Amino acid sequence: MPDRLAVRKTYKLYVGGAFPRSESGRSYEITSAEGRFLANAAMASRKDVRDAVVAARGAFAKWSGATAYNRGQVLYRAAEVLEGRRAQFVDEVAASEGRDRDDAAGTVDAAVDRLVWYAGWSDKIAQIAGSANAVAGPYFNFSVPEPTGVVAVLAPQSSSLLGLVSVVAPVVVSGNTAVVVASEDAPLPAITFGEVLATSDVPGGVVNILTGRTAELAPVLASHMDVNAIDLHGAAAGAATDLEQAAAENVKRVLRRPDAEPDWRADPDPHRMLAFLETKTVWHPMGV
Amino acid sequence: MPVFDYAPAPESRDIVALRPGYGLFVDGAFTEPADGGTFKTVNPATEEVLAEVAEAGPADVDRAVAAARRAFDGVWGRMRPAERAKYLFRVARVLQERAREFAVLESLDNGKPIRESRDVDVPLAAAHFFYYAGWADKLRWAGFGGDPRPLGVAGQVIPWNFPLLMAAWKLAPALAAGNTCVLKPAETTPLSALLLAEVLQQVDLPPGVVNIVTGAGGTGRALVAHGGLDKVAFTGSTEVGKQIQRTLAGTRTKLTLELGGKAANIVFDDAPLDQAVEGIVNGIFFNQGHVCCAGSRLLVQESVAEPLLERLKQRLATLRLGDPLDKNTDIGAVNSAAQLERITELAASGDAEGAVRWQPECPLPDRGWWFPPTLFTGVSQSHRIAREEIFGPVLSVLTFRTPDEAVVKANNTPYGLSAGVWSEKGSRILWTAQRLRAGVVWANTFNRFDPASPFGGYKESGFGREGGRHGLEAYLDA
């Protein structure tokens, strides 16, 4: 018997800056890669999805209206807090993904660095995605990227923290808000990451994290009329077609499910940010 | 004051040599459709049959896609980019050389005023080829990676409102990036695309690089659902766009959509009213309102609503509706009987829902399909004429008191293609432009287009951009 009984954490959802249980009252057992009990996670419902979309929509105006410099600092702050909790994440990732501690530590370090990488993009993405356009007439004509809106993200199933950070950061750095479905079997690092966001000046509702059955939650997001885009990364192979069809109902932007899981440790490129940006072109006459 | 009436000033149609029938343009030659089906294309201003055009079935689409694939693998995809560029420059030049012929043909088949086909559609189509020609050998510097590759074969479905211009918007960037194309023009306006096919023969474009399959919705569906495409680009209604997105679900075919709109044209109390009136007229009556980005919802600040509407009505009373080939015509024919029916039905819903209709005195020709310029006041946001795309010369007028209210009303639509802002105050324009959820914002102007300027929508107005560096992305493996 240990001298002292540990105080275990209750893992809940992260919605609108708060940590509610599922309104359904459901939970499901999370085990380590070896089958050891780790925790009970909340099993989110359709209603939780809708609440999360409402939270994300509510947060959009302020987050997208913040200065890019501010968003960059907020995400950098999240990287600082993530780094500060390094040991905790190494434990969780090691248990969740069945990695040894060195390997898990490398993954957590990469997640911190990934967040820093994306934080730096906030005030630069407009300079690679925007333009001044030489039109044939007396007009000042320029194009600027703007966030698409509320983005649903089906996070990678196998990479519980690094994969998660790698798909969420590019969505929110440009001003989108996100509803994220965490890895179904390894959701605990995602909820702990929610604690990082909640304590690092990321406004409530900018990132909302749901745990539960991807197959149950994904169709609700794909067909939701107030979701503007969806990243299908974590969808089951056989589900992608149905999800894309549902997404067409309000012409969602779809980042398709990849054929193979990428190497999340590899250097990223800007394409995940660009997938969730709109281009606005403004014309104004020039004259006296 | 004496009234001087306009004398007729018709452009001669002799410059256009119409053939009685047109085949499908596949693999560099005009060919008969497999099942011999044809349809008629008519002049909407007279209901005269202009020509019989082949209707492509699935077998023809298959043949066209196969020809495009061969041309991609064998010639176009491996051609030195600078050579591809020169073909496109040639196309631009021949379009300029034959500009008058294209303008007359476009007005005959579409019903749009010759002033517009001559001054807008055809020159912009040529400019589009000229612009993208220059990109063909500069793709490495376009910002899509150091070695961007073409996708392969593109299936492209275009609408009837700007037939030649839409063909240029689709073909020019696709070809510049090294793709080959199967283009499906709209069934009511196939002729300018078929004349473009003759231009492609004149410039010796290798066979199969561009294939043109004419037909109606069935042909479009066969093309979009053909498994041999790497890319689909569609311009048209939001309803059909959604169907196409569903069709391509679960495939690796890249998709871009340019769909409907219900643009707000916001006039603030400090706007230059005379300029605004011209902009409103151009915004909704350009091309009979058959424009996806038309400024169909006029949002005017309450304090200037009365004087603005008075001037607007005076201006509308001077618009000349009639023969599209007359150089003085402002408003031509509605493109088809079906479209006229839709406009008529939606306008009637405006009456039924309690909006107030105003039309200038405007005699309509006896034959052909026509709708007079129409203004509805007393429109509320729930009215169908404020929510649905009419695609006709019908303007719905709403009012607002504060800038915040203007923005909320402007954004209160599932569409997000374009918007207009009228104000003399720069900071107010930029504040408004930033908040409008629309892909194109015209400030103190409206309905301007340029090949260097990205165009496309937010929300249910589609995704992807046409024009500019951004327009290349749709046709590269970016």
XYZ file of N, CA, C and O in Angstrom, chain B residues 271-387:
468
model
N -22.657 59.169 -48.385
C -22.236 58.683 -49.702
C -22.443 59.752 -50.762
O -23.352 60.578 -50.649
N -21.609 59.746 -51.805
C -21.867 60.614 -52.956
C -23.085 60.051 -53.700
O -22.970 59.035 -54.402
N -24.236 60.681 -53.553
C -25.481 60.037 -53.980
C -25.562 59.795 -55.488
O -26.046 58.749 -55.920
N -25.080 60.750 -56.279
C -25.184 60.529 -57.726
C -24.324 59.360 -58.168
O -24.743 58.533 -58.982
N -23.118 59.288 -57.594
C -22.262 58.125 -57.905
C -22.912 56.839 -57.411
O -22.866 55.810 -58.078
N -23.502 56.918 -56.219
C -24.124 55.725 -55.653
C -25.262 55.242 -56.551
O -25.422 54.039 -56.775
N -26.040 56.178 -57.070
C -27.142 55.793 -57.952
C -26.599 55.037 -59.175
O -27.125 53.989 -59.553
N -25.528 55.557 -59.759
C -24.929 54.854 -60.904
C -24.441 53.468 -60.482
O -24.590 52.487 -61.212
N -23.866 53.401 -59.307
C -23.358 52.119 -58.829
C -24.468 51.133 -58.524
O -24.331 49.928 -58.780
N -25.562 51.631 -57.995
C -26.704 50.747 -57.713
C -27.263 50.201 -59.020
O -27.567 49.009 -59.136
N -27.398 51.101 -60.001
C -27.932 50.677 -61.305
C -27.012 49.641 -61.934
O -27.453 48.585 -62.395
N -25.709 49.932 -61.918
C -24.753 48.973 -62.473
C -24.768 47.681 -61.659
O -24.617 46.583 -62.199
N -24.981 47.812 -60.367
C -24.948 46.639 -59.489
C -26.048 45.650 -59.761
O -25.824 44.444 -59.692
N -27.242 46.125 -60.079
C -28.352 45.189 -60.220
C -28.850 45.067 -61.657
O -29.385 44.023 -62.038
N -28.666 46.082 -62.486
C -29.223 45.982 -63.836
C -28.189 45.597 -64.888
O -28.536 45.342 -66.036
N -26.912 45.551 -64.502
C -25.878 45.037 -65.396
C -26.241 43.605 -65.795
O -26.566 42.774 -64.946
N -26.228 43.341 -67.087
C -26.522 41.985 -67.597
C -27.904 41.497 -67.129
O -28.083 40.340 -66.792
N -28.881 42.410 -67.106
C -30.262 42.080 -66.710
C -30.337 41.490 -65.301
O -31.276 40.778 -64.962
N -29.306 41.741 -64.500
C -29.289 41.151 -63.162
C -28.916 39.690 -63.158
O -28.947 39.043 -62.105
N -28.531 39.155 -64.324
C -28.082 37.761 -64.391
C -26.627 37.692 -63.944
O -25.736 37.347 -64.717
N -26.392 38.055 -62.712
C -25.022 38.142 -62.205
C -25.035 37.584 -60.787
O -25.806 38.042 -59.943
N -24.162 36.603 -60.528
C -24.174 35.990 -59.204
C -23.791 36.988 -58.118
O -24.227 36.869 -56.985
N -22.990 37.994 -58.491
C -22.558 38.967 -57.490
C -23.390 40.245 -57.553
O -22.981 41.273 -57.019
N -24.545 40.211 -58.209
C -25.374 41.409 -58.364
C -25.724 42.017 -57.005
O -25.974 41.310 -56.035
N -25.770 43.329 -56.965
C -26.130 44.038 -55.729
C -27.637 44.085 -55.592
O -28.277 45.111 -55.792
N -28.210 42.928 -55.218
C -29.669 42.780 -55.291
C -30.386 43.268 -54.039
O -31.598 43.387 -54.037
N -29.638 43.503 -52.950
C -30.253 44.084 -51.757
C -29.634 45.457 -51.519
O -28.476 45.559 -51.142
N -30.415 46.484 -51.741
C -29.934 47.824 -51.458
C -30.220 48.141 -49.994
O -31.365 48.115 -49.564
N -29.160 48.392 -49.230
C -29.322 48.785 -47.826
C -28.969 50.260 -47.737
O -27.802 50.629 -47.887
N -29.962 51.068 -47.511
C -29.715 52.512 -47.516
C -30.023 53.088 -46.140
O -31.008 52.713 -45.497
N -29.124 53.986 -45.705
C -29.316 54.587 -44.379
C -30.571 55.463 -44.410
O -30.803 56.207 -45.364
N -31.375 55.325 -43.349
C -32.721 55.888 -43.343
C -32.761 57.362 -43.725
O -33.629 57.804 -44.474
N -31.756 58.123 -43.245
C -31.794 59.568 -43.429
C -31.641 59.981 -44.895
O -32.004 61.101 -45.256
N -31.084 59.110 -45.726
C -30.939 59.486 -47.130
C -31.800 58.611 -48.042
O -31.690 58.685 -49.268
N -32.648 57.789 -47.458
C -33.422 56.855 -48.277
C -34.312 57.595 -49.278
O -34.361 57.234 -50.461
N -34.972 58.636 -48.811
C -35.916 59.325 -49.703
C -35.236 59.985 -50.898
O -35.606 59.708 -52.042
N -34.238 60.845 -50.637
C -33.600 61.467 -51.810
C -32.920 60.437 -52.721
O -32.931 60.591 -53.943
N -32.373 59.411 -52.118
C -31.698 58.408 -52.948
C -32.708 57.702 -53.850
O -32.474 57.536 -55.061
N -33.831 57.300 -53.280
C -34.814 56.567 -54.077
C -35.402 57.447 -55.182
O -35.667 56.980 -56.286
N -35.558 58.725 -54.860
C -36.077 59.642 -55.873
C -35.129 59.701 -57.071
O -35.533 59.574 -58.230
N -33.827 59.861 -56.770
C -32.849 59.915 -57.869
C -32.746 58.590 -58.591
O -32.554 58.525 -59.811
N -32.859 57.512 -57.828
C -32.756 56.184 -58.436
C -33.909 55.962 -59.414
O -33.710 55.461 -60.528
N -35.107 56.362 -59.019
C -36.261 56.187 -59.909
C -36.110 57.032 -61.173
O -36.427 56.578 -62.278
N -35.621 58.268 -60.976
C -35.389 59.110 -62.164
C -34.416 58.436 -63.124
O -34.613 58.425 -64.334
N -33.380 57.847 -62.542
C -32.364 57.213 -63.386
C -32.931 55.983 -64.086
O -32.660 55.737 -65.264
N -33.718 55.200 -63.357
C -34.275 53.978 -63.952
C -35.188 54.303 -65.113
O -35.293 53.543 -66.074
N -35.848 55.458 -65.014
C -36.773 55.837 -66.078
C -36.026 56.116 -67.384
O -36.642 56.136 -68.460
N -34.710 56.340 -67.302
C -33.953 56.617 -68.534
C -33.312 55.374 -69.122
O -32.700 55.438 -70.179
N -33.426 54.248 -68.430
C -32.799 53.035 -68.958
C -33.545 52.573 -70.209
O -34.767 52.610 -70.260
N -32.797 52.126 -71.195
C -33.397 51.709 -72.464
C -33.358 50.190 -72.558
O -32.295 49.592 -72.541
N -34.534 49.605 -72.655
C -34.664 48.154 -72.743
C -35.026 47.794 -74.174
O -35.895 48.439 -74.776
N -34.379 46.787 -74.736
C -34.740 46.385 -76.090
C -33.630 45.624 -76.785
O -32.826 44.957 -76.125
N -33.592 45.775 -78.102
C -32.700 45.014 -78.972
C -31.275 44.936 -78.391
O -30.589 45.954 -78.300
N -30.831 43.753 -78.032
C -29.481 43.643 -77.455
C -28.386 44.126 -78.400
O -27.328 44.545 -77.929
N -28.649 44.069 -79.717
C -27.610 44.484 -80.658
C -27.583 46.001 -80.860
O -26.684 46.516 -81.529
N -28.544 46.716 -80.292
C -28.532 48.172 -80.405
C -27.523 48.745 -79.417
O -27.558 48.431 -78.225
N -26.658 49.597 -79.916
C -25.562 50.097 -79.077
C -26.044 51.019 -77.962
O -25.302 51.332 -77.045
N -27.296 51.482 -78.054
C -27.838 52.335 -76.994
C -28.607 51.541 -75.937
O -29.121 52.126 -74.982
N -28.710 50.247 -76.114
C -29.519 49.455 -75.188
C -28.795 49.269 -73.852
O -27.611 48.943 -73.817
N -29.556 49.500 -72.778
C -29.008 49.285 -71.433
C -29.408 47.913 -70.890
O -28.663 47.296 -70.150
N -30.640 47.501 -71.188
C -31.142 46.248 -70.647
C -31.605 45.370 -71.804
O -32.475 45.767 -72.588
N -31.012 44.203 -71.899
C -31.331 43.297 -72.990
C -32.411 42.318 -72.588
O -33.262 42.603 -71.722
N -32.370 41.148 -73.236
C -33.404 40.145 -73.006
C -33.005 39.225 -71.865
O -31.826 38.975 -71.621
N -34.028 38.716 -71.178
C -33.806 37.666 -70.188
C -33.410 36.409 -70.953
O -33.949 36.110 -72.014
N -32.453 35.657 -70.403
C -31.806 34.624 -71.206
C -32.719 33.497 -71.671
O -32.498 32.904 -72.710
N -33.738 33.170 -70.904
C -34.573 32.035 -71.303
C -35.973 32.198 -70.736
O -36.189 32.958 -69.778
N -36.899 31.449 -71.306
C -38.271 31.480 -70.792
C -38.306 30.981 -69.351
O -39.036 31.514 -68.507
N -37.503 29.968 -69.056
C -37.486 29.424 -67.698
C -37.007 30.472 -66.697
O -37.546 30.604 -65.595
N -35.982 31.239 -67.086
C -35.460 32.265 -66.174
C -36.482 33.384 -65.998
O -36.665 33.898 -64.894
N -37.162 33.736 -67.093
C -38.193 34.774 -66.997
C -39.297 34.329 -66.036
O -39.804 35.125 -65.232
N -39.633 33.061 -66.116
C -40.677 32.538 -65.242
C -40.249 32.644 -63.776
O -41.028 33.019 -62.903
N -38.965 32.333 -63.523
C -38.479 32.389 -62.153
C -38.495 33.830 -61.619
O -38.903 34.091 -60.493
N -38.041 34.756 -62.464
C -38.024 36.168 -62.051
C -39.454 36.638 -61.781
O -39.737 37.287 -60.764
N -40.354 36.276 -62.688
C -41.754 36.702 -62.565
C -42.366 36.158 -61.277
O -43.063 36.871 -60.550
N -42.049 34.890 -60.998
C -42.626 34.253 -59.813
C -42.083 34.904 -58.538
O -42.839 35.203 -57.606
N -40.785 35.161 -58.493
C -40.214 35.767 -57.287
C -40.701 37.193 -57.097
O -40.978 37.617 -55.970
N -40.834 37.931 -58.199
C -41.346 39.294 -58.088
C -42.785 39.262 -57.566
O -43.172 40.090 -56.732
N -43.560 38.292 -58.025
C -44.942 38.172 -57.549
C -44.973 37.877 -56.048
O -45.860 38.346 -55.327
N -43.984 37.111 -55.581
C -43.927 36.832 -54.140
C -43.651 38.113 -53.360
O -44.099 38.277 -52.232
N -42.907 39.032 -53.984
C -42.680 40.329 -53.344
C -43.994 41.071 -53.143
O -44.264 41.623 -52.071
N -44.825 41.070 -54.197
C -46.155 41.692 -54.070
C -46.951 40.998 -52.969
O -47.538 41.640 -52.099
N -46.955 39.671 -53.023
C -47.812 38.909 -52.113
C -47.378 39.083 -50.657
O -48.213 39.060 -49.750
N -46.073 39.255 -50.448
C -45.592 39.373 -49.069
C -45.633 40.809 -48.562
O -45.197 41.082 -47.448
N -46.098 41.720 -49.391
C -46.361 43.066 -48.897
C -45.337 44.121 -49.260
O -45.443 45.255 -48.806
N -44.356 43.791 -50.081
C -43.426 44.812 -50.546
C -44.124 45.630 -51.638
O -45.108 45.188 -52.225
N -43.569 46.813 -51.893
C -44.210 47.706 -52.865
C -43.378 47.745 -54.139
O -42.206 48.112 -54.128
N -44.013 47.336 -55.238
C -43.301 47.264 -56.512
C -43.338 48.605 -57.236
O -44.360 49.268 -57.266
N -42.210 48.995 -57.813
C -42.164 50.174 -58.690
C -41.404 49.810 -59.956
O -40.335 49.183 -59.891
N -42.008 50.139 -61.086
C -41.335 49.932 -62.362
C -41.506 51.185 -63.195
O -42.580 51.798 -63.188
N -40.471 51.601 -63.914
C -40.645 52.758 -64.790
C -41.536 52.374 -65.966
O -41.707 51.181 -66.253
N -42.044 53.378 -66.623
C -42.783 53.097 -67.848
C -41.798 52.500 -68.845
O -40.781 53.125 -69.168
N -42.076 51.320 -69.292
C -41.049 50.603 -70.059
C -41.723 49.604 -70.991
O -42.017 48.477 -70.589
N -42.002 50.023 -72.221
C -42.655 49.086 -73.148
C -41.750 47.901 -73.458
O -40.527 48.073 -73.636
N -42.325 46.717 -73.484
C -41.544 45.514 -73.768
C -41.807 45.066 -75.199
O -42.934 45.158 -75.692
N -40.785 44.588 -75.885
C -40.985 44.058 -77.253
C -42.001 42.912 -77.256
O -42.200 42.254 -76.243
N -42.615 42.697 -78.413
C -43.668 41.684 -78.515
C -43.120 40.271 -78.424
O -43.748 39.386 -77.873
N -41.975 40.086 -79.054
C -41.395 38.743 -79.031
C -40.175 38.723 -78.122
O -39.586 39.753 -77.835
N -39.795 37.525 -77.685
C -38.631 37.406 -76.811
C -39.038 37.453 -75.347
O -40.229 37.526 -75.015
N -38.032 37.367 -74.485
C -38.285 37.291 -73.043
C -37.707 38.535 -72.375
O -36.502 38.792 -72.459
N -38.559 39.256 -71.688
C -38.154 40.558 -71.154
C -38.709 40.753 -69.761
O -39.780 40.265 -69.441
N -37.969 41.480 -68.951
C -38.492 41.891 -67.648
C -38.015 43.315 -67.398
O -36.819 43.601 -67.518
N -38.917 44.212 -67.060
C -38.509 45.615 -66.891
C -37.720 45.787 -65.603
O -37.859 45.005 -64.658
N -36.884 46.844 -65.556
C -36.171 47.131 -64.298
C -37.198 47.358 -63.183
O -38.169 48.092 -63.374
N -36.961 46.724 -62.061
C -37.978 46.682 -61.002
C -37.356 46.971 -59.653
O -36.254 46.499 -59.350
N -38.097 47.728 -58.869
C -37.638 48.149 -57.543
C -38.707 47.758 -56.544
O -39.885 48.014 -56.771
N -38.324 47.142 -55.459
C -39.272 46.874 -54.375
C -38.850 47.673 -53.149
O -37.699 47.570 -52.705
N -39.763 48.440 -52.606
C -39.496 49.105 -51.329
C -40.351 48.430 -50.256
O -41.200 47.590 -50.561
N -40.091 48.813 -49.015
C -40.844 48.193 -47.917
C -40.526 46.716 -47.781
O -41.360 45.925 -47.354
N -39.292 46.352 -48.146
C -38.892 44.947 -48.086
C -38.368 44.644 -46.683
O -37.600 45.424 -46.118
N -38.788 43.524 -46.129
C -38.212 43.102 -44.851
C -37.310 41.903 -45.093
O -37.382 41.247 -46.139
N -36.478 41.626 -44.092
C -35.441 40.600 -44.296
C -36.025 39.210 -44.499
O -35.365 38.331 -45.049
N -37.268 39.015 -44.044
C -37.850 37.684 -44.179
C -38.486 37.458 -45.551
O -38.808 36.338 -45.895
N -38.672 38.519 -46.318
C -39.276 38.353 -47.639
C -38.404 37.488 -48.545
O -37.179 37.574 -48.487
N -39.070 36.706 -49.379
C -38.291 35.878 -50.316
C -37.397 36.732 -51.209
O -36.276 36.338 -51.526
N -37.888 37.905 -51.619
C -37.078 38.740 -52.523
C -35.859 39.330 -51.815
O -34.984 39.901 -52.461
N -35.803 39.201 -50.476
C -34.607 39.647 -49.750
C -33.692 38.471 -49.421
O -32.558 38.663 -48.993
N -34.202 37.256 -49.592
C -33.417 36.087 -49.208
C -32.936 35.273 -50.391
O -31.841 34.722 -50.382
